[in-house]
Amino acid sequence: MGILDNLLGTTVTIDDVTDLLDDLTITPHQIKTEKTVENIILKALREEFEGVHQQYNIGGYLGLKSDIDIGDGDVGIELKLATALNNSAANVQRLFGQAIYYKHRRYDDNVLVVIIGAPKYQDEPFMNEIIKFLEDIDVSVYYLETKKK
């Protein structure tokens, strides 16, 4: 799927986004902050899709924003660093709340949580529990491993 498909009215799907993420390389030194990673992913998404918005207000009185929106509600993306979730119940609870709210308020089954981190975190018990909970509530999860160039 490319810009031409998007212009013709084809809806962007979570699979389209994860296909793009499969080809994206983020190195360990690029993960300074969540915002840094957000900008890298945002740039890649904008090169492939139309209608990519950063810090997208999903509506309602609370004024909550998804990190990235594609197609004004087609796909909502929430980004988290694995290191921020490791040993932080508050950050995990915040992620769960965001995922539930975004799902019910705007995106239905089109919420994608992208967790970015070193390969060592992917199979840790805390990460498995986070991923299982999100998948149990029908929120898609993609673990984007950092790679050395």
PDB file of C-alpha atoms in Angstrom, residues 36-115:
ATOM      1  CA  THR A  36      12.405  10.872  19.696  1.00  0.00           C
ATOM      2  CA  VAL A  37      11.084   7.458  18.681  1.00  0.00           C
ATOM      3  CA  GLU A  38       7.668   8.950  17.899  1.00  0.00           C
ATOM      4  CA  ASN A  39       9.279  11.327  15.412  1.00  0.00           C
ATOM      5  CA  ILE A  40      11.207   8.500  13.701  1.00  0.00           C
ATOM      6  CA  ILE A  41       8.077   6.378  13.333  1.00  0.00           C
ATOM      7  CA  LEU A  42       5.990   9.383  12.303  1.00  0.00           C
ATOM      8  CA  LYS A  43       8.434  10.215   9.493  1.00  0.00           C
ATOM      9  CA  ALA A  44       8.316   6.646   8.172  1.00  0.00           C
ATOM     10  CA  LEU A  45       4.500   6.550   8.312  1.00  0.00           C
ATOM     11  CA  ARG A  46       4.185   9.899   6.514  1.00  0.00           C
ATOM     12  CA  GLU A  47       6.410   8.628   3.714  1.00  0.00           C
ATOM     13  CA  GLU A  48       4.002   5.736   3.142  1.00  0.00           C
ATOM     14  CA  PHE A  49       0.523   6.981   4.105  1.00  0.00           C
ATOM     15  CA  GLU A  50      -1.589  10.113   3.806  1.00  0.00           C
ATOM     16  CA  GLY A  51      -3.435  11.574   6.779  1.00  0.00           C
ATOM     17  CA  VAL A  52      -0.851  10.801   9.464  1.00  0.00           C
ATOM     18  CA  HIS A  53      -1.308  13.007  12.530  1.00  0.00           C
ATOM     19  CA  GLN A  54       0.838  13.413  15.633  1.00  0.00           C
ATOM     20  CA  GLN A  55      -0.773  13.836  19.066  1.00  0.00           C
ATOM     21  CA  TYR A  56      -4.272  13.341  17.659  1.00  0.00           C
ATOM     22  CA  ASN A  57      -7.176  14.462  19.832  1.00  0.00           C
ATOM     23  CA  ILE A  58      -9.585  11.552  19.902  1.00  0.00           C
ATOM     24  CA  GLY A  59     -12.537  13.692  20.988  1.00  0.00           C
ATOM     25  CA  GLY A  60     -14.510  14.046  24.158  1.00  0.00           C
ATOM     26  CA  TYR A  61     -14.168  16.362  27.118  1.00  0.00           C
ATOM     27  CA  LEU A  62     -11.001  14.747  28.463  1.00  0.00           C
ATOM     28  CA  GLY A  63      -8.878  15.914  25.547  1.00  0.00           C
ATOM     29  CA  LEU A  64      -6.835  12.703  25.415  1.00  0.00           C
ATOM     30  CA  LYS A  65      -4.546  12.235  22.433  1.00  0.00           C
ATOM     31  CA  SER A  66      -3.186   9.186  20.699  1.00  0.00           C
ATOM     32  CA  ASP A  67       0.495   9.444  19.827  1.00  0.00           C
ATOM     33  CA  ILE A  68      -0.201   8.877  16.141  1.00  0.00           C
ATOM     34  CA  ASP A  69      -3.416   8.668  14.129  1.00  0.00           C
ATOM     35  CA  ILE A  70      -3.727   7.517  10.543  1.00  0.00           C
ATOM     36  CA  GLY A  71      -6.717   8.455   8.428  1.00  0.00           C
ATOM     37  CA  ASP A  72      -8.669  10.430  11.030  1.00  0.00           C
ATOM     38  CA  GLY A  73      -9.582   7.375  13.038  1.00  0.00           C
ATOM     39  CA  ASP A  74      -8.575   4.451  10.809  1.00  0.00           C
ATOM     40  CA  VAL A  75      -5.705   3.425  13.121  1.00  0.00           C
ATOM     41  CA  GLY A  76      -4.621   4.854  16.461  1.00  0.00           C
ATOM     42  CA  ILE A  77      -1.083   4.186  17.630  1.00  0.00           C
ATOM     43  CA  GLU A  78       0.208   4.447  21.184  1.00  0.00           C
ATOM     44  CA  LEU A  79       3.988   4.211  21.620  1.00  0.00           C
ATOM     45  CA  LYS A  80       5.790   3.039  24.743  1.00  0.00           C
ATOM     46  CA  LEU A  81       9.427   2.381  25.543  1.00  0.00           C
ATOM     47  CA  ALA A  82      10.051  -1.035  27.049  1.00  0.00           C
ATOM     48  CA  THR A  83      12.367   0.520  29.623  1.00  0.00           C
ATOM     49  CA  ALA A  84       9.554   2.829  30.780  1.00  0.00           C
ATOM     50  CA  LEU A  85       7.260  -0.155  31.353  1.00  0.00           C
ATOM     51  CA  ASN A  86       9.879  -2.254  33.126  1.00  0.00           C
ATOM     52  CA  ASN A  87       9.337  -2.089  36.900  1.00  0.00           C
ATOM     53  CA  SER A  88       6.798   0.740  36.655  1.00  0.00           C
ATOM     54  CA  ALA A  89       3.282  -0.281  37.590  1.00  0.00           C
ATOM     55  CA  ALA A  90       2.150   3.329  37.101  1.00  0.00           C
ATOM     56  CA  ASN A  91       3.322   3.369  33.466  1.00  0.00           C
ATOM     57  CA  VAL A  92       1.729  -0.017  32.798  1.00  0.00           C
ATOM     58  CA  GLN A  93      -1.567   1.107  34.344  1.00  0.00           C
ATOM     59  CA  ARG A  94      -1.458   4.291  32.274  1.00  0.00           C
ATOM     60  CA  LEU A  95      -0.920   2.249  29.098  1.00  0.00           C
ATOM     61  CA  PHE A  96      -3.848  -0.037  29.936  1.00  0.00           C
ATOM     62  CA  GLY A  97      -6.088   2.959  30.589  1.00  0.00           C
ATOM     63  CA  GLN A  98      -5.048   4.649  27.347  1.00  0.00           C
ATOM     64  CA  ALA A  99      -5.627   1.487  25.314  1.00  0.00           C
ATOM     65  CA  ILE A 100      -9.079   0.900  26.803  1.00  0.00           C
ATOM     66  CA  TYR A 101     -10.153   4.523  26.421  1.00  0.00           C
ATOM     67  CA  TYR A 102      -8.872   4.877  22.845  1.00  0.00           C
ATOM     68  CA  LYS A 103     -10.525   1.595  21.869  1.00  0.00           C
ATOM     69  CA  HIS A 104     -13.914   2.582  23.233  1.00  0.00           C
ATOM     70  CA  ARG A 105     -13.835   6.294  22.426  1.00  0.00           C
ATOM     71  CA  ARG A 106     -12.514   6.286  18.860  1.00  0.00           C
ATOM     72  CA  TYR A 107     -10.744   3.317  17.309  1.00  0.00           C
ATOM     73  CA  ASP A 108     -12.656   0.123  18.198  1.00  0.00           C
ATOM     74  CA  ASP A 109     -10.353  -2.751  17.199  1.00  0.00           C
ATOM     75  CA  ASN A 110      -7.923  -0.438  15.407  1.00  0.00           C
ATOM     76  CA  VAL A 111      -5.678   0.493  18.333  1.00  0.00           C
ATOM     77  CA  LEU A 112      -2.050  -0.528  17.934  1.00  0.00           C
ATOM     78  CA  VAL A 113       0.331  -0.358  20.878  1.00  0.00           C
ATOM     79  CA  VAL A 114       3.924  -0.262  19.679  1.00  0.00           C
ATOM     80  CA  ILE A 115       6.477  -1.128  22.347  1.00  0.00           C
TER      81      ILE A 115
END
